[in-house]
Amino acid sequence: MKYENLNKFRNSFSNYTELRVQENRNSSINLTNGDVTGNTSSQKSGVSARVFKDGNWGFSSNPEINTNSILGVVKASTENVQFMNKRDTNKCGYFLPETMANNDIDFSTNKNKQSQKYWLDFIKEIDGYIEKTYPELLSRNIGLGGLDMEKSLLTSDGSEAYSMIPRSIFYVMLSIEKDGNPVSIGNPWGGLGQLEDQFYNPSDYFNDIDQLVDRLKQKANGIYADAGYKDVILDADLAGILAHEAIGHTTEADLVMAGSVAADFVGKSVASPLVTLIDYANTCNDQTCPVPVYIDDEGTKSEDVTIIKDGILKRFMHNKDSARYYEEKPLGNARAYEFSDEPLIRMRNTAFVPGTSKLEEMIASIDDGYYLVKTGNGQADSTSEFMFAITMGYEIKNGQLGRAIKDTTISGIAFDVLKTIDMISSDMSWSSAGMCGKKQLIPVGMGGPAIKCKVNIGGR
Amino acid sequence: MDKNEVVDYCLDSLKKRGVDKSTCCLTVSEKKELNVENDAMALLRTTFNTSLGISAIKNHKKASTSINKTDKNSIDEAVDTVIELTKGSKPDDAYDISDKQPKRLFSKGCDSADLDIMYRSLDEFVDYVKSTYPQVKLEAAIVDFNHINSIYKNTNGVDFQISDGIYSFSPVFLSKEGDKTTSFNYTGFSTLKIEKPLYKYAMVDSLLRESVEQLNTRSLDEKFVGKLIVTPDCIETFLGFIINDISDGKMITGNSIYKDKLNELITNPKLTLYSKPVSDEIEDGYFLTDDGYMAENSTILDKGILKTHLLGIYGANKLGKKRAVNDGGAYVIGSGSKSYSDLIKDTEKGILLSRFSGGNPSNNGDFSGVAKNSYFIENGKIKYPITETMVSGNIKDMFENLDDISNERVNYGHGILPWISFKGITIS
């Protein structure tokens, strides 16, 4: 649903204005022990405008998309900023940095779109394989979902952009009973692209599922981690969430302005010299990232943000307002989730840059520690203190992988933990199954190599 | 078409297409939202939205769709979509819709926002924080008013209309002084009318004061097993495990540890837990269940005995168990016999937990995570705010080892919650 002629509304702008027409389309199927427990689709579209004047913002949105509603949201958001300006006169004379960019990007599939029945049959085949091969499982939960985000943007600075960025995710969650208690494990697959460009044959996933069941059984027989401050290897998924949660959020400029500890660290050593951490805009090593952003929702061209270079904190991620405050150039981090959301400073594809070590060498270098493979959820703090749930991991004893561990949690102060990194693997993998929550949800990519560091691990 | 005609047209279209049972819910909302960012008024948002949700069951196959348009073409397309989705689905006798109930109109709160009161309250709040707690930085503070008009009908003759307007406030803050930064904290409440300064609602003022105290935290230098006193702002984090375990998802998969525990003691008898979505004491409740039944108040735990699972129509039919009379939420915990200060006095060694940053508990209830914005308690006294402290245990054991519940409770508009102390928690 590309809105072709947004430019005709330019004359209705009387201040700095962003005008966005957007449609989000979701589809979702879920099987629980073979029964269809979810079979839905949804469409949400509309138009919004955001206006800036004298340090205040006005925003308005409407689900109808026609000339009257578009003129209406420009008028309403202008009236909203006037309401604010009338009462708040402290910020007269604030001007946003001007950015202008034009881009059209469309990741829609070129293949024939398949019906939801096709996709239900797709996951039924996978479910059938699991049920037949592993009758000992307590439960099987399989889901498949797609999200298309399609935006048309016009700004008073002269930016015009169209983007259609789809994401497709397939996930499996399995459980088994051990000593009367259920033990579970899950895994997502997918990323950028519509379902037709992500998933081809159900049998492509059988090997991965075999490995997942192996791990589930190892975990069911697993031991409690020995709580304490330990040497650990964070595999790529965990390194990615460390990059995103613990460092990324702490260096979003709005959170820095709010008092994040990173405010004091620009230009200072915050990590081992091995560490370089980048929020990629759209491309990494000539490959399109999981969540490519070419022009953000303020009309700024998206460029990579090197947050940490060789251990030194270099810069924060900005929108136009924080770039004004810090007198820096915005690099396209302002994104909104739905048509009725205003753009916020968001990460795009945040990752550690790979090093030179091999995973085997890293494991061999630890006498008593853990190799942590999968994470459930993670949270971070203004202090850079973070917590990640660990849903799969192994003990390391005398340089060898040992028994699996039960679910646990790791924590630490990120800017301290980064200083303990002494090995980074040479490989790199991305994940993009998650949504980042910060007033609004938004799809993000995160990734990296495996890293060796010291953290607190929970347990008994 | 007016709103009623939209819903009727939708149900008629589905009926003409041979659907056996269907539901349609149209919600039209308007939201006013004032935002403070980084200690200053920043943004006023006005958003309108429409949601038309359609569910259909045909030949025991079910599907649903939602759109945010109400014109005839969009509805026709949505009906086509949901019919197509049902065709592709798999039959299941457990699918159903709500039974016929008396037609009702529900109404609560104002029809429109008082924007002047919203602005004045938020502006006064910013001034109050600046003058009373100069070290506190307001990362964000949002006052909003959301008004919805909703029509829910189904082919069994259910016909409900709702008009609901409510204010909410949610601040996120931390303290900063020199090179010292505290953990962020947050809270929130809902109310039908703003009748007093925002800092006087719920725990807002206490949490701001504590944030300043937390500029000077200390690490615990030992691992011990002690008491955990969980504050009203944090207790739902732990209740969530029990709630999740008695709800459809975990019950249907068989992963719930409480699946066969109806009418059995599952927590210490001191705990009584209600869900009161239609109680006068809960301003931000709800009138209907997601499945289209009039919501009723319920007792989930009566002196520790599990009195109901929280199953919807599908879960109840699938498991041959009783449907719950509400969707949970609007939680009210019965008050205990001791004062909050006595809970502290009775603690030899433990922590006062104000926020918990933890992983989702394992299916067996094992959990661990970081104590945030929390305090060390020793010999009956709060000693100092702590940092880098991990809390671990098992939620099932924790509620069995519940020690005491305070007689003071905090009303958040969407729940009424006390302080609760638990024994036998590992703190490191």
PDB file of C-alpha atoms in Angstrom, chain A residues 47 131 196 332 395:
ATOM      1  CA  VAL A  47      -1.652   8.286   8.773  1.00  0.00           C
ATOM      2  CA  GLU A 131       5.281 -36.261  17.158  1.00  0.00           C
ATOM      3  CA  GLU A 196       8.048 -17.377   0.841  1.00  0.00           C
ATOM      4  CA  GLY A 332      18.996   7.462  11.215  1.00  0.00           C
ATOM      5  CA  GLU A 395      29.751 -26.375  32.271  1.00  0.00           C
TER       6      GLU A 395
END
